GROMACS .gro file of C-alpha atoms in nm:
model
  350
    1MET     CA    1  -3.150   4.778   0.300
    2SER     CA    2  -3.437   4.743   0.545
    3LEU     CA    3  -3.715   4.492   0.493
    4THR     CA    4  -4.082   4.591   0.464
    5VAL     CA    5  -4.295   4.330   0.640
    6PRO     CA    6  -4.675   4.282   0.655
    7ALA     CA    7  -4.801   4.320   1.010
    8LEU     CA    8  -5.110   4.351   1.222
    9LEU     CA    9  -5.097   4.679   1.412
   10THR     CA   10  -5.306   4.895   1.637
   11PRO     CA   11  -5.273   5.271   1.571
   12SER     CA   12  -5.371   5.393   1.917
   13ALA     CA   13  -5.470   5.270   2.262
   14GLY     CA   14  -5.764   5.034   2.236
   15ALA     CA   15  -5.811   5.087   1.862
   16PRO     CA   16  -5.905   4.785   1.647
   17PHE     CA   17  -5.623   4.606   1.472
   18GLU     CA   18  -5.558   4.675   1.107
   19ARG     CA   19  -5.325   4.539   0.844
   20GLY     CA   20  -5.018   4.745   0.761
   21THR     CA   21  -4.642   4.714   0.731
   22VAL     CA   22  -4.336   4.769   0.949
   23GLU     CA   23  -3.970   4.806   0.866
   24ARG     CA   24  -3.728   4.541   0.986
   25ARG     CA   25  -3.361   4.631   1.000
   26GLU     CA   26  -3.114   4.512   0.739
   27LEU     CA   27  -2.976   4.168   0.822
   28GLY     CA   28  -2.655   4.227   1.018
   29GLU     CA   29  -2.352   4.005   1.056
   30HIS     CA   30  -2.492   3.830   1.363
   31ASP     CA   31  -2.863   3.853   1.280
   32VAL     CA   32  -3.112   3.589   1.170
   33LEU     CA   33  -3.431   3.644   0.973
   34ILE     CA   34  -3.723   3.438   1.101
   35ASP     CA   35  -4.029   3.370   0.889
   36ILE     CA   36  -4.296   3.377   1.160
   37ALA     CA   37  -4.549   3.095   1.147
   38TYR     CA   38  -4.736   3.155   1.472
   39ALA     CA   39  -4.761   3.432   1.731
   40GLY     CA   40  -4.924   3.373   2.067
   41ILE     CA   41  -5.153   3.626   2.234
   42CYS     CA   42  -5.038   3.705   2.587
   43HIS     CA   43  -5.251   3.905   2.831
   44SER     CA   44  -4.964   4.152   2.851
   45ASP     CA   45  -5.021   4.221   2.478
   46ILE     CA   46  -5.369   4.337   2.571
   47HIS     CA   47  -5.251   4.552   2.862
   48GLN     CA   48  -4.999   4.729   2.640
   49ALA     CA   49  -5.218   4.763   2.330
   50ARG     CA   50  -5.487   4.919   2.551
   51GLU     CA   51  -5.229   5.132   2.734
   52GLU     CA   52  -5.321   4.987   3.072
   53TRP     CA   53  -4.959   4.976   3.193
   54GLY     CA   54  -4.875   5.338   3.127
   55LYS     CA   55  -4.791   5.533   2.814
   56ALA     CA   56  -4.721   5.309   2.515
   57ARG     CA   57  -4.568   5.353   2.168
   58PHE     CA   58  -4.801   5.354   1.867
   59PRO     CA   59  -4.850   5.224   1.610
   60MET     CA   60  -4.791   4.900   1.798
   61VAL     CA   61  -4.735   4.549   1.670
   62PRO     CA   62  -4.764   4.327   1.979
   63GLY     CA   63  -4.645   3.971   2.017
   64HIS     CA   64  -4.360   3.816   2.214
   65GLU     CA   65  -4.450   3.450   2.169
   66ILE     CA   66  -4.300   3.390   1.826
   67ALA     CA   67  -4.229   3.064   1.643
   68GLY     CA   68  -4.116   3.007   1.287
   69LEU     CA   69  -3.834   2.908   1.054
   70ILE     CA   70  -3.505   3.084   0.988
   71SER     CA   71  -3.491   3.193   0.624
   72ALA     CA   72  -3.162   3.390   0.621
   73VAL     CA   73  -2.858   3.437   0.842
   74GLY     CA   74  -2.584   3.697   0.865
   75SER     CA   75  -2.229   3.615   0.761
   76GLY     CA   76  -2.110   3.577   1.120
   77VAL     CA   77  -2.391   3.363   1.256
   78THR     CA   78  -2.275   3.039   1.421
   79LYS     CA   79  -2.567   2.937   1.644
   80HIS     CA   80  -2.838   2.894   1.379
   81ALA     CA   81  -2.875   2.795   1.015
   82VAL     CA   82  -3.129   2.848   0.738
   83GLY     CA   83  -3.418   2.608   0.788
   84ASP     CA   84  -3.384   2.588   1.166
   85ARG     CA   85  -3.697   2.610   1.378
   86ALA     CA   86  -3.664   2.918   1.596
   87GLY     CA   87  -3.849   3.130   1.846
   88VAL     CA   88  -3.834   3.475   2.002
   89GLY     CA   89  -3.957   3.561   2.348
   90CYS     CA   90  -4.012   3.876   2.550
   91PHE     CA   91  -3.688   4.058   2.470
   92VAL     CA   92  -3.459   4.088   2.168
   93ASP     CA   93  -3.148   4.242   2.321
   94SER     CA   94  -2.980   4.338   2.647
   95CYS     CA   95  -2.666   4.526   2.742
   96ARG     CA   96  -2.461   4.203   2.760
   97GLU     CA   97  -2.224   4.369   3.009
   98CYS     CA   98  -2.399   4.403   3.345
   99GLU     CA   99  -2.378   4.137   3.615
  100MET     CA  100  -2.726   4.007   3.534
  101CYS     CA  101  -2.654   3.963   3.164
  102LEU     CA  102  -2.322   3.796   3.240
  103ALA     CA  103  -2.505   3.560   3.476
  104GLY     CA  104  -2.749   3.460   3.201
  105GLU     CA  105  -3.035   3.651   3.364
  106GLU     CA  106  -3.091   3.897   3.080
  107GLN     CA  107  -3.452   3.949   3.185
  108PHE     CA  108  -3.314   4.148   3.478
  109CYS     CA  109  -3.061   4.349   3.272
  110LEU     CA  110  -2.954   4.641   3.490
  111ASN     CA  111  -2.943   4.872   3.190
  112GLY     CA  112  -3.284   4.760   3.067
  113ASN     CA  113  -3.332   4.489   2.809
  114VAL     CA  114  -3.498   4.567   2.476
  115GLY     CA  115  -3.857   4.445   2.467
  116THR     CA  116  -3.969   4.257   2.158
  117TYR     CA  117  -4.231   4.527   2.103
  118ASN     CA  118  -4.342   4.859   2.253
  119SER     CA  119  -3.977   4.930   2.324
  120LYS     CA  120  -3.675   5.095   2.169
  121ALA     CA  121  -3.355   4.933   2.051
  122TYR     CA  122  -3.032   5.081   2.181
  123ASP     CA  123  -3.004   5.284   1.861
  124GLY     CA  124  -3.343   5.444   1.935
  125SER     CA  125  -3.543   5.259   1.671
  126PRO     CA  126  -3.883   5.119   1.774
  127THR     CA  127  -3.937   4.746   1.814
  128TYR     CA  128  -4.230   4.562   1.662
  129GLY     CA  129  -4.348   4.220   1.770
  130GLY     CA  130  -4.471   3.893   1.635
  131TYR     CA  131  -4.807   3.985   1.485
  132SER     CA  132  -4.619   4.002   1.157
  133THR     CA  133  -4.470   3.772   0.897
  134GLN     CA  134  -4.098   3.817   0.963
  135ILE     CA  135  -3.860   3.943   1.229
  136VAL     CA  136  -3.487   4.014   1.237
  137VAL     CA  137  -3.312   3.934   1.564
  138ASP     CA  138  -2.958   3.887   1.691
  139GLU     CA  139  -2.867   3.519   1.694
  140ASN     CA  140  -2.802   3.532   2.069
  141TYR     CA  141  -3.167   3.617   2.135
  142ALA     CA  142  -3.323   3.358   1.906
  143LEU     CA  143  -3.420   3.026   2.064
  144ARG     CA  144  -3.397   2.682   1.906
  145ILE     CA  145  -3.734   2.506   1.898
  146PRO     CA  146  -3.677   2.130   1.920
  147SER     CA  147  -3.836   1.909   1.656
  148GLY     CA  148  -4.048   1.738   1.921
  149ILE     CA  149  -4.274   2.043   1.961
  150SER     CA  150  -4.503   2.171   1.684
  151LEU     CA  151  -4.461   2.541   1.616
  152ASP     CA  152  -4.816   2.638   1.712
  153VAL     CA  153  -4.798   2.492   2.063
  154ALA     CA  154  -4.437   2.607   2.099
  155ALA     CA  155  -4.511   2.977   2.047
  156PRO     CA  156  -4.672   3.038   2.390
  157LEU     CA  157  -4.384   2.863   2.561
  158LEU     CA  158  -4.168   3.167   2.481
  159CYS     CA  159  -4.360   3.361   2.747
  160ALA     CA  160  -4.615   3.147   2.930
  161GLY     CA  161  -4.386   2.845   2.944
  162ILE     CA  162  -4.076   3.019   3.074
  163THR     CA  163  -4.279   3.237   3.312
  164LEU     CA  164  -4.375   2.921   3.502
  165TYR     CA  165  -4.065   2.711   3.442
  166SER     CA  166  -3.830   2.968   3.593
  167PRO     CA  167  -3.993   2.994   3.939
  168LEU     CA  168  -4.064   2.622   3.953
  169LYS     CA  169  -3.696   2.552   3.901
  170HIS     CA  170  -3.574   2.835   4.124
  171TRP     CA  171  -3.790   2.729   4.420
  172GLY     CA  172  -3.710   2.362   4.377
  173ALA     CA  173  -4.034   2.206   4.255
  174GLY     CA  174  -3.977   1.833   4.228
  175PRO     CA  175  -4.030   1.499   4.400
  176GLY     CA  176  -4.143   1.538   4.759
  177LYS     CA  177  -4.260   1.897   4.708
  178LYS     CA  178  -4.621   2.011   4.716
  179VAL     CA  179  -4.692   2.288   4.465
  180ALA     CA  180  -5.012   2.489   4.418
  181ILE     CA  181  -5.090   2.678   4.100
  182VAL     CA  182  -5.335   2.965   4.147
  183GLY     CA  183  -5.540   3.009   3.831
  184MET     CA  184  -5.607   2.771   3.544
  185GLY     CA  185  -5.551   3.001   3.247
  186GLY     CA  186  -5.281   3.062   2.989
  187LEU     CA  187  -5.008   3.067   3.254
  188GLY     CA  188  -5.166   2.827   3.501
  189HIS     CA  189  -5.222   2.541   3.259
  190MET     CA  190  -4.850   2.551   3.175
  191GLY     CA  191  -4.762   2.556   3.545
  192VAL     CA  192  -4.965   2.241   3.603
  193GLN     CA  193  -4.790   2.054   3.320
  194LEU     CA  194  -4.442   2.169   3.415
  195ALA     CA  195  -4.476   2.110   3.788
  196HIS     CA  196  -4.612   1.761   3.722
  197ALA     CA  197  -4.328   1.680   3.480
  198LEU     CA  198  -4.076   1.800   3.740
  199GLY     CA  199  -4.219   1.543   3.981
  200ALA     CA  200  -4.405   1.764   4.228
  201GLU     CA  201  -4.746   1.692   4.378
  202VAL     CA  202  -4.964   1.952   4.206
  203THR     CA  203  -5.279   2.126   4.326
  204VAL     CA  204  -5.482   2.379   4.128
  205LEU     CA  205  -5.655   2.660   4.316
  206SER     CA  206  -5.907   2.807   4.072
  207GLN     CA  207  -6.202   3.039   4.121
  208SER     CA  208  -6.440   2.756   4.035
  209LEU     CA  209  -6.433   2.388   3.944
  210SER     CA  210  -6.532   2.452   3.581
  211LYS     CA  211  -6.188   2.351   3.448
  212GLN     CA  212  -6.128   2.068   3.692
  213ALA     CA  213  -6.133   1.796   3.426
  214ASP     CA  214  -5.877   1.986   3.220
  215GLY     CA  215  -5.652   2.043   3.519
  216LEU     CA  216  -5.652   1.679   3.619
  217ALA     CA  217  -5.591   1.571   3.259
  218LEU     CA  218  -5.287   1.803   3.238
  219GLY     CA  219  -5.130   1.656   3.548
  220ALA     CA  220  -5.288   1.808   3.858
  221ASP     CA  221  -5.327   1.571   4.152
  222HIS     CA  222  -5.588   1.787   4.326
  223TYR     CA  223  -5.822   2.070   4.229
  224TYR     CA  224  -6.000   2.312   4.463
  225ALA     CA  225  -6.225   2.615   4.425
  226SER     CA  226  -6.066   2.923   4.580
  227SER     CA  227  -6.411   3.084   4.605
  228ASP     CA  228  -6.498   2.824   4.872
  229ARG     CA  229  -6.362   2.943   5.207
  230GLN     CA  230  -6.353   2.583   5.327
  231THR     CA  231  -6.065   2.532   5.082
  232PHE     CA  232  -5.844   2.758   5.291
  233ARG     CA  233  -5.936   2.576   5.611
  234ASP     CA  234  -5.874   2.233   5.461
  235LEU     CA  235  -5.541   2.324   5.299
  236ARG     CA  236  -5.384   2.527   5.578
  237ARG     CA  237  -5.004   2.471   5.597
  238SER     CA  238  -5.011   2.234   5.298
  239PHE     CA  239  -4.772   2.371   5.035
  240ASP     CA  240  -4.402   2.426   4.985
  241LEU     CA  241  -4.464   2.658   4.691
  242ILE     CA  242  -4.764   2.852   4.563
  243ILE     CA  243  -4.741   3.032   4.230
  244SER     CA  244  -5.010   3.291   4.158
  245THR     CA  245  -5.072   3.327   3.785
  246VAL     CA  246  -5.380   3.549   3.806
  247GLY     CA  247  -5.401   3.915   3.714
  248ALA     CA  248  -5.674   3.984   3.970
  249ASP     CA  249  -5.635   4.090   4.332
  250ILE     CA  250  -5.599   3.803   4.579
  251ASP     CA  251  -5.623   3.772   4.956
  252VAL     CA  252  -5.250   3.745   5.015
  253ASP     CA  253  -5.286   3.654   5.382
  254ALA     CA  254  -5.523   3.370   5.299
  255TYR     CA  255  -5.279   3.221   5.048
  256LEU     CA  256  -4.983   3.267   5.282
  257SER     CA  257  -5.171   3.061   5.540
  258LEU     CA  258  -5.159   2.767   5.300
  259LEU     CA  259  -4.778   2.756   5.311
  260ARG     CA  260  -4.573   2.519   5.518
  261PHE     CA  261  -4.274   2.630   5.724
  262GLU     CA  262  -4.042   2.832   5.494
  263GLY     CA  263  -4.283   2.797   5.204
  264SER     CA  264  -4.297   3.059   4.929
  265LEU     CA  265  -4.581   3.246   4.759
  266VAL     CA  266  -4.458   3.371   4.423
  267PHE     CA  267  -4.638   3.615   4.194
  268VAL     CA  268  -4.605   3.576   3.818
  269GLY     CA  269  -4.949   3.718   3.739
  270LEU     CA  270  -4.960   4.097   3.749
  271PRO     CA  271  -5.258   4.251   3.930
  272GLU     CA  272  -5.310   4.617   3.844
  273ASN     CA  273  -5.371   4.717   4.205
  274LYS     CA  274  -5.140   4.714   4.505
  275GLN     CA  275  -5.155   4.390   4.702
  276SER     CA  276  -5.147   4.404   5.083
  277PHE     CA  277  -5.070   4.154   5.356
  278ARG     CA  278  -5.003   4.131   5.729
  279VAL     CA  279  -4.639   4.079   5.822
  280PHE     CA  280  -4.754   3.825   6.082
  281SER     CA  281  -4.853   3.600   5.791
  282LEU     CA  282  -4.483   3.572   5.708
  283THR     CA  283  -4.324   3.566   6.051
  284GLY     CA  284  -4.547   3.290   6.188
  285ALA     CA  285  -4.373   3.025   5.978
  286ARG     CA  286  -4.073   3.201   5.819
  287ARG     CA  287  -4.265   3.222   5.495
  288ASN     CA  288  -4.151   3.403   5.183
  289LEU     CA  289  -4.337   3.638   4.949
  290SER     CA  290  -4.173   3.692   4.612
  291GLY     CA  291  -4.215   3.742   4.239
  292SER     CA  292  -4.063   3.609   3.919
  293ASN     CA  293  -4.028   3.748   3.568
  294ILE     CA  294  -3.981   3.517   3.265
  295GLY     CA  295  -3.626   3.379   3.232
  296GLY     CA  296  -3.296   3.438   3.059
  297ILE     CA  297  -3.200   3.299   2.720
  298ARG     CA  298  -3.016   2.999   2.865
  299GLU     CA  299  -3.304   2.899   3.091
  300THR     CA  300  -3.561   2.954   2.816
  301GLN     CA  301  -3.370   2.713   2.593
  302GLU     CA  302  -3.356   2.468   2.883
  303MET     CA  303  -3.734   2.498   2.918
  304LEU     CA  304  -3.793   2.432   2.547
  305ASP     CA  305  -3.573   2.124   2.558
  306PHE     CA  306  -3.750   2.005   2.874
  307CYS     CA  307  -4.091   2.045   2.710
  308ALA     CA  308  -3.977   1.851   2.403
  309GLU     CA  309  -3.838   1.573   2.623
  310HIS     CA  310  -4.163   1.542   2.818
  311GLY     CA  311  -4.406   1.602   2.533
  312LEU     CA  312  -4.535   1.930   2.675
  313GLY     CA  313  -4.682   2.229   2.497
  314SER     CA  314  -4.944   2.494   2.535
  315VAL     CA  315  -5.306   2.402   2.469
  316VAL     CA  316  -5.392   2.642   2.188
  317GLU     CA  317  -5.677   2.775   1.980
  318THR     CA  318  -5.543   2.887   1.642
  319ILE     CA  319  -5.706   3.199   1.498
  320THR     CA  320  -5.669   3.424   1.194
  321ALA     CA  321  -5.566   3.788   1.185
  322ASP     CA  322  -5.932   3.884   1.155
  323ASP     CA  323  -6.007   3.723   1.492
  324VAL     CA  324  -5.760   3.914   1.708
  325ASP     CA  325  -5.992   4.188   1.837
  326LYS     CA  326  -6.251   3.932   1.946
  327ALA     CA  327  -5.976   3.715   2.093
  328TYR     CA  328  -5.860   4.005   2.311
  329ASP     CA  329  -6.209   4.041   2.456
  330ARG     CA  330  -6.232   3.667   2.511
  331VAL     CA  331  -5.900   3.660   2.697
  332VAL     CA  332  -6.021   3.939   2.927
  333ASN     CA  333  -6.337   3.736   2.990
  334SER     CA  334  -6.133   3.419   3.058
  335ASP     CA  335  -6.295   3.258   2.756
  336VAL     CA  336  -6.000   3.069   2.610
  337ARG     CA  337  -5.861   2.720   2.663
  338TYR     CA  338  -5.582   2.812   2.701
  339ARG     CA  339  -5.385   3.031   2.463
  340PHE     CA  340  -5.478   3.199   2.137
  341VAL     CA  341  -5.221   3.164   1.860
  342ILE     CA  342  -5.234   3.370   1.541
  343ASP     CA  343  -5.165   3.196   1.213
  344THR     CA  344  -4.951   3.472   1.063
  345SER     CA  345  -5.007   3.351   0.708
  346THR     CA  346  -5.347   3.523   0.737
  347ILE     CA  347  -5.190   3.867   0.790
  348PRO     CA  348  -5.080   3.972   0.436
  349ALA     CA  349  -5.302   4.166   0.190
  350VAL     CA  350  -5.229   4.526   0.282
   0.00000   0.00000   0.00000
């Protein structure tokens, strides 16, 4: 028997959120039921709820930064138990057969993974996200949240945290490496913390110096305003790795000029427009231009354990269900330090 769950949903593109219900599937043999405590608001939630990334599925319940407690498990579950602290990230299933899934890189599933929301399960049923009170998910796609991280600051790690951890690890951020984080927002503030904890020398390149104190407090060694052209003259050939977290257009050539020999500029932010660059900006120093997209289940668990070990978490502002529409506008206006998290106990009362 399916489970009817209170949720916060938007009925059409850009429409205000309203309280309603969604149906969660019956608990299967290898499923866990998570009582959601907190759901983070990611900018991608806004893009999809406002149908800015192409045609979307409505009604929509966004949310892929989910943290809570397991309240029931299927008869065959071995990885989790009732009472465990658990999280769900950006996808809830993958084909489990392709080379990417077998390599633990389910985010790149060649047959298409199943998004936590605005997607369809392999049986054709719609998926609904974390702006709700409960979710049913296969045990293999539920993450263990260590006891060293509170659930509210853990929720954004399921997207923002892994989105920065994965490229930092892949491109070797660590002692002796100079890393620049472009943007000091929901993604960027996690990049600063993670790169610092990994041992790299960290620089923030932000539009202005308004968040400089925050950046330095979170672990940045240096902080520069990208709106000041002198920054690009002073920092030429400085970095081994630059990670762009911003959703706005950037001067790709200018940022490439900041890379050392064989340095890499990696996009994790998603500008809506095409980005252009001159090939000479790459060939002059064997530089690399790349992108990264969250992480697999194994690496996401590694990230959570790393954050617990180093006392890291997202800096959050906890809101109620009634605040979500205003929060969306504030995110678009860069008016959040640094991630909104919904207290899902405020959702019920349909």
